[in-house]
Amino acid sequence: MNPTYVTFGLTPAVRAGGVLANGTYHIHRDFLDFVVDGRPLLRRLAHLDAVSPLASGLGPSIFTEQVRRLLLETDAPLEGGRFVVYGCPECEGLECGAVTAVIERDGADFVWRDFVWQTDESPDIDLNGYHGIGPYRFRGEQYRAALERLLLTDGAHEVPTGPRVLLIGQRAAVLARLAAALRRIGIGAEITLDAVGALAEELRKYRAVVFGRTVGQEERDAVRDAFAAARSQAVLVTALAPIVPVLVAQVEQALERTPCDRRLVGLTAGGGEAVVEVASECRVRLVAHRLDRLSRTHAHELFDASVEPGIHRIPLAARAVRGQSFVVASTNDVVLVTPVARR
């Protein structure tokens, strides 16, 4: 089979992290996704929770090695000329499963073919192959230019790095627990009482700022002015509640890179239901968090399934949203959080 030409590119993407209802963690990963004919390749695999090899958390030498592999300057790591296209966000083990493909040269062109879900050294293409994906033929000049740019000095800003978040407020237990949770999922976090006097270059390192609930409006305005003067693009958010998973969700929502192209586009909660708006097919997870009268936190899983584009109404169990409560909706790459409106 001689596939027709398609375009190749790279685009920033994210695998959102978070604290799950059972207390376990999802690691946050910034990575570069492959763009085939103008569309991110991972979007064609709607239910897959994975990242490309061009991901944050890898050292510079390892990142360079991944680029060299995709350029076929080193041997294929798997049998049959196979390369990992998307792998587990939590580790680099094949046992967790990975999307692999044969990458080969055909003259000056590069061809990706025979995509398959692989968990061991011998994949079963008939059983686990992605028969609707590929083959793809890329013009060699365009393919090389996109990847080699990452190895140049002027392309360094395109290489994904782990985000940093600044937490502002008293060194209360909630902020300390939030910082620990963010670091656990791969997000750098520092706590300060006042960021107004910080150097501009330091402020520009942060992608989000979280104000503790005790920080007054005057203080928030001063910090906002300091970040604006530093020409920082950090997103400033005010903590909704002293519930760490909700705060982590707020941070993930603030860190979103592509709000105009997201699959999960709307979330409201109240009147006994959560209303979720989805732009394209994806797996959606909903979790309710609440504080009881003794300020103890509770989490309830509400929904976890693949949904079609459109508006979906999901019932809220009364016990899950008693008192002060919040709903967190997430896909693999988008997180939204909203308070539950009281009647």
Coordinates of C-alpha atoms in Angstrom, one line a residue, residues 147-335:
L147 CA 11.7 17.3 15.0
E148 CA 15.1 18.8 14.5
R149 CA 13.8 22.2 15.7
L150 CA 13.5 20.8 19.2
L151 CA 17.3 20.2 19.2
L152 CA 18.2 23.8 18.3
T153 CA 18.6 26.7 20.7
D154 CA 15.8 28.7 19.2
G155 CA 13.5 25.7 19.6
A156 CA 14.2 25.2 23.3
H157 CA 11.0 27.1 24.3
E158 CA 9.0 24.4 22.5
V159 CA 10.4 21.6 24.7
P160 CA 7.8 20.8 27.4
T161 CA 8.8 21.4 31.0
G162 CA 7.0 20.8 34.2
P163 CA 4.9 23.8 35.3
R164 CA 5.4 25.8 38.4
V165 CA 2.7 27.2 40.6
L166 CA 2.9 29.9 43.3
L167 CA 0.6 29.6 46.4
I168 CA 0.0 32.8 48.3
G169 CA -1.2 33.0 51.9
Q170 CA -0.4 32.1 55.4
R171 CA 1.6 28.9 55.8
A172 CA -1.6 27.1 56.8
A173 CA -2.0 23.3 56.7
V174 CA -4.2 23.5 53.6
L175 CA -1.6 25.3 51.5
A176 CA 1.1 23.0 52.7
R177 CA -1.0 19.9 51.8
L178 CA -1.8 21.4 48.4
A179 CA 1.9 22.1 47.7
A180 CA 2.7 18.5 48.6
A181 CA -0.1 17.1 46.4
L182 CA 1.0 19.3 43.4
R183 CA 4.6 18.1 43.8
R184 CA 3.4 14.5 44.0
I185 CA 1.8 14.8 40.6
G186 CA 4.7 16.6 39.0
I187 CA 3.8 20.3 39.4
G188 CA 6.4 22.5 41.1
A189 CA 4.8 24.5 44.0
E190 CA 6.1 27.2 46.3
I191 CA 4.4 29.0 49.1
T192 CA 4.9 32.7 49.9
L193 CA 3.3 35.4 52.0
D194 CA 3.9 38.2 49.5
A195 CA 5.0 38.1 45.8
V196 CA 4.9 41.9 45.2
G197 CA 8.7 42.4 45.7
A198 CA 9.8 39.4 43.7
L199 CA 12.0 39.9 40.6
A200 CA 10.2 40.0 37.3
E201 CA 12.1 37.0 35.8
E202 CA 11.1 35.0 38.8
L203 CA 7.4 35.8 38.5
R204 CA 7.5 34.8 34.8
K205 CA 8.5 31.3 35.8
Y206 CA 5.0 30.6 37.2
R207 CA 2.1 29.5 35.1
A208 CA -0.5 29.8 37.8
V209 CA -1.0 31.6 41.1
V210 CA -3.4 30.4 43.8
F211 CA -4.6 32.8 46.5
G212 CA -5.5 31.2 49.8
R213 CA -9.0 32.1 51.0
T214 CA -7.6 34.4 53.7
V215 CA -5.9 36.7 51.2
G216 CA -7.9 39.9 50.9
Q217 CA -8.9 41.7 47.8
E218 CA -6.3 44.5 48.3
E219 CA -3.5 41.9 48.5
R220 CA -4.8 40.1 45.4
D221 CA -4.9 43.3 43.4
A222 CA -1.3 44.1 44.4
V223 CA -0.1 40.7 43.3
R224 CA -2.1 41.0 40.1
D225 CA -0.4 44.3 39.3
A226 CA 3.1 42.8 40.1
F227 CA 2.5 39.9 37.7
A228 CA 1.2 42.3 35.0
A229 CA 4.2 44.6 35.4
A230 CA 6.5 41.5 35.0
R231 CA 4.6 40.6 31.7
S232 CA 3.7 37.3 33.2
Q233 CA 1.0 35.2 31.6
A234 CA 0.2 33.3 34.8
V235 CA -3.4 32.6 35.6
L236 CA -4.6 33.9 38.9
V237 CA -7.2 31.9 40.8
T238 CA -8.7 32.1 44.3
A239 CA -9.1 28.9 46.3
L240 CA -12.7 27.7 46.4
A241 CA -12.5 25.5 49.5
P242 CA -10.0 23.9 51.9
I243 CA -10.3 20.6 50.0
V244 CA -7.0 19.5 48.4
P245 CA -8.4 17.5 45.4
V246 CA -10.6 20.5 44.5
L247 CA -7.7 22.9 44.8
V248 CA -5.6 20.6 42.6
A249 CA -8.4 20.6 40.1
Q250 CA -8.5 24.4 40.1
V251 CA -4.7 24.4 39.4
E252 CA -5.1 21.9 36.5
Q253 CA -7.9 24.1 35.1
A254 CA -5.7 27.2 35.3
L255 CA -2.8 25.3 33.5
E256 CA -4.9 24.3 30.5
R257 CA -3.0 25.3 27.3
T258 CA -5.7 25.0 24.6
P259 CA -9.0 26.2 26.0
C260 CA -10.3 26.9 22.4
D261 CA -9.8 23.2 21.3
R262 CA -10.9 21.2 24.4
R263 CA -13.3 18.3 24.4
L264 CA -14.9 19.1 27.8
V265 CA -16.3 22.6 27.4
G266 CA -18.9 23.2 30.1
L267 CA -19.8 22.2 33.7
T268 CA -22.5 23.4 36.1
A269 CA -24.0 21.7 39.1
G270 CA -27.2 22.3 41.0
G271 CA -30.8 21.3 41.3
G272 CA -29.9 17.6 41.8
E273 CA -27.8 17.3 38.6
A274 CA -24.5 18.1 37.0
V275 CA -24.7 19.4 33.4
V276 CA -21.7 18.5 31.3
E277 CA -21.1 19.8 27.8
V278 CA -18.8 17.8 25.5
A279 CA -17.5 19.0 22.1
S280 CA -16.2 15.6 20.9
E281 CA -16.3 12.0 22.0
C282 CA -14.2 11.4 25.1
R283 CA -14.2 9.6 28.5
V284 CA -15.6 11.9 31.2
R285 CA -15.1 11.3 35.0
L286 CA -17.2 13.2 37.6
V287 CA -16.3 13.3 41.3
A288 CA -18.2 15.2 44.0
H289 CA -16.3 16.6 47.0
R290 CA -17.9 18.1 50.1
L291 CA -17.2 19.4 53.6
D292 CA -19.4 18.1 56.4
R293 CA -20.3 20.0 59.6
L294 CA -17.1 19.0 61.2
S295 CA -15.0 20.2 58.2
R296 CA -14.1 16.7 57.2
T297 CA -13.8 16.1 53.5
H298 CA -15.7 13.4 51.5
A299 CA -15.4 12.3 47.9
H300 CA -18.0 10.4 45.8
E301 CA -17.5 9.1 42.3
L302 CA -20.5 10.1 40.3
F303 CA -19.8 9.1 36.7
D304 CA -17.1 7.5 34.6
A305 CA -17.9 6.6 31.0
S306 CA -17.4 7.6 27.4
V307 CA -19.9 10.1 26.0
E308 CA -20.8 11.5 22.6
P309 CA -20.7 15.2 21.8
G310 CA -23.6 17.2 23.3
I311 CA -25.0 18.1 26.7
H312 CA -25.3 15.4 29.3
R313 CA -27.3 15.6 32.6
I314 CA -25.9 13.4 35.4
P315 CA -27.9 13.0 38.6
L316 CA -26.2 14.1 41.9
A317 CA -26.9 11.8 44.8
A318 CA -28.1 13.9 47.7
R319 CA -25.6 12.4 50.1
A320 CA -22.7 13.3 47.8
V321 CA -23.5 17.1 47.8
R322 CA -24.8 17.8 51.3
G323 CA -23.4 21.1 52.7
Q324 CA -20.6 22.9 50.9
S325 CA -19.8 20.8 47.9
F326 CA -18.1 20.8 44.5
V327 CA -18.1 18.8 41.4
V328 CA -14.9 18.1 39.4
A329 CA -15.2 16.9 35.8
S330 CA -12.2 15.6 33.9
T331 CA -11.1 14.0 30.7
N332 CA -7.5 12.9 30.1
D333 CA -6.5 16.5 29.2
V334 CA -9.1 18.9 30.6
V335 CA -10.3 19.5 34.2

